[in-house]
Coordinates of C-alpha atoms in Angstrom, one line a residue:
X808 CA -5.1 -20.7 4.9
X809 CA -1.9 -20.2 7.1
X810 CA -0.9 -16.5 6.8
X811 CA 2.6 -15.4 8.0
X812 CA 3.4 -11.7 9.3
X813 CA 6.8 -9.8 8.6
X814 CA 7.5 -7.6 11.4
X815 CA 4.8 -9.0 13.7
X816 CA 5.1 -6.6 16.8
X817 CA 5.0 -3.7 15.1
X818 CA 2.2 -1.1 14.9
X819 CA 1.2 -2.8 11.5
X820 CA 2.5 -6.3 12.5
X821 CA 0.1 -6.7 16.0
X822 CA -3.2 -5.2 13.5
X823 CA -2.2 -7.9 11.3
X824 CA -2.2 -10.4 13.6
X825 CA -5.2 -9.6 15.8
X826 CA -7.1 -9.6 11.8
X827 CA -6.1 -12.9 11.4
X828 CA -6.7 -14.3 14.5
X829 CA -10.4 -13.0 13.8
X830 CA -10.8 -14.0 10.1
X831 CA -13.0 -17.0 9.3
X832 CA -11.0 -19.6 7.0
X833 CA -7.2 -18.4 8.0
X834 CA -4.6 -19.3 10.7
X835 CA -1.7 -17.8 12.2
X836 CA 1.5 -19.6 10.8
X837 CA 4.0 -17.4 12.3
X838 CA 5.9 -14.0 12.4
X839 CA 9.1 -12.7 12.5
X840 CA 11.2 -9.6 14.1
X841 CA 14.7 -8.4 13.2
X842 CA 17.6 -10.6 14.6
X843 CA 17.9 -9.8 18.5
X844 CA 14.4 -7.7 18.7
X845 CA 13.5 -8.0 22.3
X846 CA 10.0 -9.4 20.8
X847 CA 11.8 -12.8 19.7
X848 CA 10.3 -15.8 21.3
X849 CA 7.1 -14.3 22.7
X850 CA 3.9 -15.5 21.7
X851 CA 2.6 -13.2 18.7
X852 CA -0.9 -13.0 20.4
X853 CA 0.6 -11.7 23.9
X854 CA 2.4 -9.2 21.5
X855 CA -1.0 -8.1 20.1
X856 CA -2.8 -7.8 22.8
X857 CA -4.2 -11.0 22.4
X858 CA -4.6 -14.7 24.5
X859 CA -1.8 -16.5 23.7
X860 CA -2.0 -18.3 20.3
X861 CA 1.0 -20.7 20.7
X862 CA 2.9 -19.2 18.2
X863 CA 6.5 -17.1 18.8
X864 CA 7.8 -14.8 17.0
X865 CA 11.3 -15.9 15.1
X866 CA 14.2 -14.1 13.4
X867 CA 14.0 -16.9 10.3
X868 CA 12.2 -15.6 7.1
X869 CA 12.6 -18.5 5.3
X870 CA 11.4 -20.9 8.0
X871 CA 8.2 -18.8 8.0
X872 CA 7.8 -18.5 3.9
X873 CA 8.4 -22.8 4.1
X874 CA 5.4 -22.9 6.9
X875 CA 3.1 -20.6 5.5
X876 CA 0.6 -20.9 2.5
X877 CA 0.9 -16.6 2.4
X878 CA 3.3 -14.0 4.3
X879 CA 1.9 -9.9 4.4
X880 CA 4.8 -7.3 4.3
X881 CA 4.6 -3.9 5.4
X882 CA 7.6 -3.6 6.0
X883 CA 10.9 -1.4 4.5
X884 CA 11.8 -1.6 1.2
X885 CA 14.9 -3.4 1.7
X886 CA 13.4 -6.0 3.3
X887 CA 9.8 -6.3 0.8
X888 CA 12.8 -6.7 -2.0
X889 CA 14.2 -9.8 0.0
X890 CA 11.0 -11.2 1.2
X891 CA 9.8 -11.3 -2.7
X892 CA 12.7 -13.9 -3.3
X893 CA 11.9 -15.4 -0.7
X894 CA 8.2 -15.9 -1.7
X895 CA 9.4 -16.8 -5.5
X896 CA 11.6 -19.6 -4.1
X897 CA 8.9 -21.2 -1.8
X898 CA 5.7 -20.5 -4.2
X899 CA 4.3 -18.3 -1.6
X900 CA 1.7 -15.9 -2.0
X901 CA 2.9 -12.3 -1.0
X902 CA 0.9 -9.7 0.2
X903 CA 2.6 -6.4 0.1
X904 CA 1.7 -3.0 1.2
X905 CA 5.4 -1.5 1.5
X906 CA 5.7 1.9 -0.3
X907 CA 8.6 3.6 -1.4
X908 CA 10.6 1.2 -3.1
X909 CA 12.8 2.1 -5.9
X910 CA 12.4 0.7 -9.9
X911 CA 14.8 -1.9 -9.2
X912 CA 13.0 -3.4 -6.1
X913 CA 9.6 -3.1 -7.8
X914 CA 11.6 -4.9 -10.8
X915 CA 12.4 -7.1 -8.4
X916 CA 8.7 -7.9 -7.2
X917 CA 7.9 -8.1 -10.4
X918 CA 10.4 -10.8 -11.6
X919 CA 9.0 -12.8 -8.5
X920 CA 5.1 -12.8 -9.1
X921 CA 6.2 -14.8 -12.2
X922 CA 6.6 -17.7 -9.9
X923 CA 3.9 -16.9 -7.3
X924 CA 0.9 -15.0 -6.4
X925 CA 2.0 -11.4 -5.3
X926 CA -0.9 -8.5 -4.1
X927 CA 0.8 -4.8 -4.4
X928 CA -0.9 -1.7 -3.4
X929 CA 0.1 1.0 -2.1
X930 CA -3.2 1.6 -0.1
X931 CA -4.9 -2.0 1.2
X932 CA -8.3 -0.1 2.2
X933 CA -11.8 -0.5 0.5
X934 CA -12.2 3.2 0.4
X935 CA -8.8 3.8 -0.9
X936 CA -9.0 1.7 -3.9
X937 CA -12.5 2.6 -4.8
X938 CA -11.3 6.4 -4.6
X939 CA -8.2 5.1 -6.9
X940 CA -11.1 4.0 -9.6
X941 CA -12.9 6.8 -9.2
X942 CA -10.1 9.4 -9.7
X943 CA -9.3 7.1 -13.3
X944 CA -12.9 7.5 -14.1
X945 CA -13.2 11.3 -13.4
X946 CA -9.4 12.5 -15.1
X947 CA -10.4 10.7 -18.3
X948 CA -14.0 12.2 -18.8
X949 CA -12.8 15.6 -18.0
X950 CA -8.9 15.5 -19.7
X951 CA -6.7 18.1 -19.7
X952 CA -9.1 21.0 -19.5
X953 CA -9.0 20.3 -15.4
X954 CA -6.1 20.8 -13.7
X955 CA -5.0 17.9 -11.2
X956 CA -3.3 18.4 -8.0
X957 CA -3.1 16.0 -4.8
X958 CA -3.0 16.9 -1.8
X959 CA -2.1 14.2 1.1
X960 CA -1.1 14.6 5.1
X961 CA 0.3 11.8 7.2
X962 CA 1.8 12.1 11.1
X963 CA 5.1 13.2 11.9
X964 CA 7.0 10.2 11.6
X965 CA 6.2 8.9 8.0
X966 CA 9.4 8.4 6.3
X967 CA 8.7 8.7 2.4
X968 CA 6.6 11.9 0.7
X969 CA 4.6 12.0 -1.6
X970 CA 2.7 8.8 0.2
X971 CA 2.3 5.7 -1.6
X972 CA -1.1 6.2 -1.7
X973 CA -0.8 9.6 -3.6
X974 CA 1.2 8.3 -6.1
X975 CA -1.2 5.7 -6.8
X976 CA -3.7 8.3 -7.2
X977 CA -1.7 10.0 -9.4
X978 CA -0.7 7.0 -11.3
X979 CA -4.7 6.3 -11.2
X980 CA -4.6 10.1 -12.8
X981 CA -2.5 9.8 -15.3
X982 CA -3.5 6.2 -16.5
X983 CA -7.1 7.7 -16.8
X984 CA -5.4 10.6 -19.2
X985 CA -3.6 8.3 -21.4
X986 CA -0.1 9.5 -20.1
X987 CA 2.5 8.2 -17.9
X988 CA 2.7 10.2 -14.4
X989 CA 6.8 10.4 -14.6
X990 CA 5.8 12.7 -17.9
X991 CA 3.6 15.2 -15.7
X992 CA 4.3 15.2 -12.2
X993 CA 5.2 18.3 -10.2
X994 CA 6.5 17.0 -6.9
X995 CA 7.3 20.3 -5.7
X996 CA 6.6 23.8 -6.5
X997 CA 9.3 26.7 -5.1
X998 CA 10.0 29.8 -5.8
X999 CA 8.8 31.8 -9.0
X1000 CA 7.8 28.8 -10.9
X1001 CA 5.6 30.6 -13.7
X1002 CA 2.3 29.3 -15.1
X1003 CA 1.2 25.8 -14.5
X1004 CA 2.2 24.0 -18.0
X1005 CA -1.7 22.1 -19.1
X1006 CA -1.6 18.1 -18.4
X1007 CA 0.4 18.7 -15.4
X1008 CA -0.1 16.6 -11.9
X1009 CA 0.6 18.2 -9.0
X1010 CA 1.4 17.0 -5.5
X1011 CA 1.3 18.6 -2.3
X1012 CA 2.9 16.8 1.2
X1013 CA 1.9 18.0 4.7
X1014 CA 3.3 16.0 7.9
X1015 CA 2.4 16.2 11.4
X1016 CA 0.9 15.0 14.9
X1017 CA -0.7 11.4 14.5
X1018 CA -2.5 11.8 11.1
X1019 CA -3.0 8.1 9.5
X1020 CA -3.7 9.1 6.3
X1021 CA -5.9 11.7 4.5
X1022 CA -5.9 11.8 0.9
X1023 CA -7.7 14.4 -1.7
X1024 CA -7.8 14.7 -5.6
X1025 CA -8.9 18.3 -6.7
X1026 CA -9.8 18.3 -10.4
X1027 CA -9.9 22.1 -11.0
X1028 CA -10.8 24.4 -14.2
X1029 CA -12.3 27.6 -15.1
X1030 CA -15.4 28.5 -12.8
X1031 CA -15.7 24.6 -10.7
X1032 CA -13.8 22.4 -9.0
X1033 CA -14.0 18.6 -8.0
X1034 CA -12.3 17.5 -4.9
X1035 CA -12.0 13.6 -4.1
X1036 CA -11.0 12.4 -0.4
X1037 CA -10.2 9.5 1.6
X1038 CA -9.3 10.0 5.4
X1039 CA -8.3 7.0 7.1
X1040 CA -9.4 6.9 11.3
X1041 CA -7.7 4.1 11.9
X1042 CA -5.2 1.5 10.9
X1043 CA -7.2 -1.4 11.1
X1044 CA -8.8 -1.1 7.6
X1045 CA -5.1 -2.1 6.2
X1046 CA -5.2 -5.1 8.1
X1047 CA -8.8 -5.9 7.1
X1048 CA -7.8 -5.3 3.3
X1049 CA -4.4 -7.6 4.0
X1050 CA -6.0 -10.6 4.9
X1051 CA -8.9 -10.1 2.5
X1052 CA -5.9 -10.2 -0.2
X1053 CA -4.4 -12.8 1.0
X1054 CA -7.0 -15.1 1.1
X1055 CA -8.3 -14.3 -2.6
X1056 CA -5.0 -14.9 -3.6
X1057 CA -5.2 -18.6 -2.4
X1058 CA -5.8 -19.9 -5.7
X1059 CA -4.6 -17.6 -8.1
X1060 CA -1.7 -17.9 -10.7
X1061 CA 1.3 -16.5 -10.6
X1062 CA 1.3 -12.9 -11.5
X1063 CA 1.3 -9.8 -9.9
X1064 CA -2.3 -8.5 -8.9
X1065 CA -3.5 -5.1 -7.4
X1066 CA -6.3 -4.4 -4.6
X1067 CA -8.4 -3.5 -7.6
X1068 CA -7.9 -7.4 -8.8
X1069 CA -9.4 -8.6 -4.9
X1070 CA -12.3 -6.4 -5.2
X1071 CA -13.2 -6.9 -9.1
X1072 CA -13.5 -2.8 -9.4

């Protein structure tokens, strides 16, 4: 399978490449960098660290959606929203780990997995998405009488809050409930903000230093608590999840699948 990379040289972009240049059954077909990025025209493996692998990086979306059999985007939400069409147009299978896009660009992924293959989660680890099963399995045997909150910590320089991740887990939440989370979230709590209503899902951000990603569901109620948590110690593990996506996705219909789908949970 040839397997494209938006954004090859960055942070992301060189794990994704070094994953597939170690991945049985799956070739590099490419990667591009924004239009005059000093990494144009060097050899994606030299960017990652790697031997050479005879393939530069190019400014050219669509030549890299017409070359490759799959493209993985984590990317900006502006850019996941274009790449989509881009994917629709060519019958490509998109793998996309973006977070923070709006309703109308995840309309817009959604209108373009009805003409190809397109992985979205917000979280491409094992761990992550087991943990997302897990916390929709615990909030519906214990309901309402257990408070939810979810607490999450990322480095400094992570742009969107709450994380992708921790909305999936409260989406995970509230599914598990019955509800929709936009009924019963509590983003943030200020001030005298009186007694917690009941059904309520909280969420609590902390940022700093070089966290990747720690995540942790506390289901609490009268005399016990239940904590869930994920912490992430390296990157690598999106990368890994990625190209595992991808490569299921190889012969899939049209549609728009989750991690959960890859790993049959």
């Amino acid at each position: 399978m040839k397997i494209g990379v938006v954004g090859c040289a960055g942070r992301m972009g060189q794990m994704l490449v070094r994953e597939i240049a170690a991945t049985a059954g799956c070739t590099l077909a490419g990667g591009t960098e924004r239009v005059g990025g000093p990494a144009l025209g060097k050899d994606l493996g030299v960017l990652a660290g790697l031997d050479p692998l005879g393939v530069t990086a190019i400014d050219d979306p669509v030549a890299l959606f017409a070359e490759a059999d799959a493209v993985i985007d984590f990317t900006s939400p502006d850019a996941t929203e274009r790449h989509a069409a881009l994917a629709a147009q060519s019958e490509t299978v998109l793998v996309v780990g973006t977070t923070g896009l709006n309703p109308s660009q995840q309309a817009a992924i959604a209108a373009a997995a009805t003409h190809t293959a397109i992985i979205q989660s917000p979280n491409m680890s094992l761990g992550v998405n087991l943990l997302l099963a897990l916390v929709e399995q615990v909030a519906h045997t214990l309901g309402d009488d257990f408070d939810i909150d979810i607490l999450e910590m990322h480095h400094r320089r992570k742009v969107d809050a709450p994380s992708g991740t921790a909305l999936g887990l409260g989406h995970a939440a509230a599914a598990g409930r019955g509800v929709k989370l936009e009924d019963v979230w509590q983003k943030v709590r200020d001030g005298h903000t009186g007694a917690r209503p009941r059904g309520e899902i909280g969420f609590a951000t902390l940022r700093g230093g070089d966290v990747i990603g720690d995540h942790t569901v506390i289901f609490a109620s009268e005399g016990e608590r239940i904590e869930l948590t994920h912490k992430a110690s390296g990157r690598q593990i999106y990368a890994k999840g990625a190209v595992r996506a991808a490569l299921w996705a190889q012969d899939k219909t049209p549609g728009l699948y989750t991690m959960r789908d890859v790993l049959g949970l």
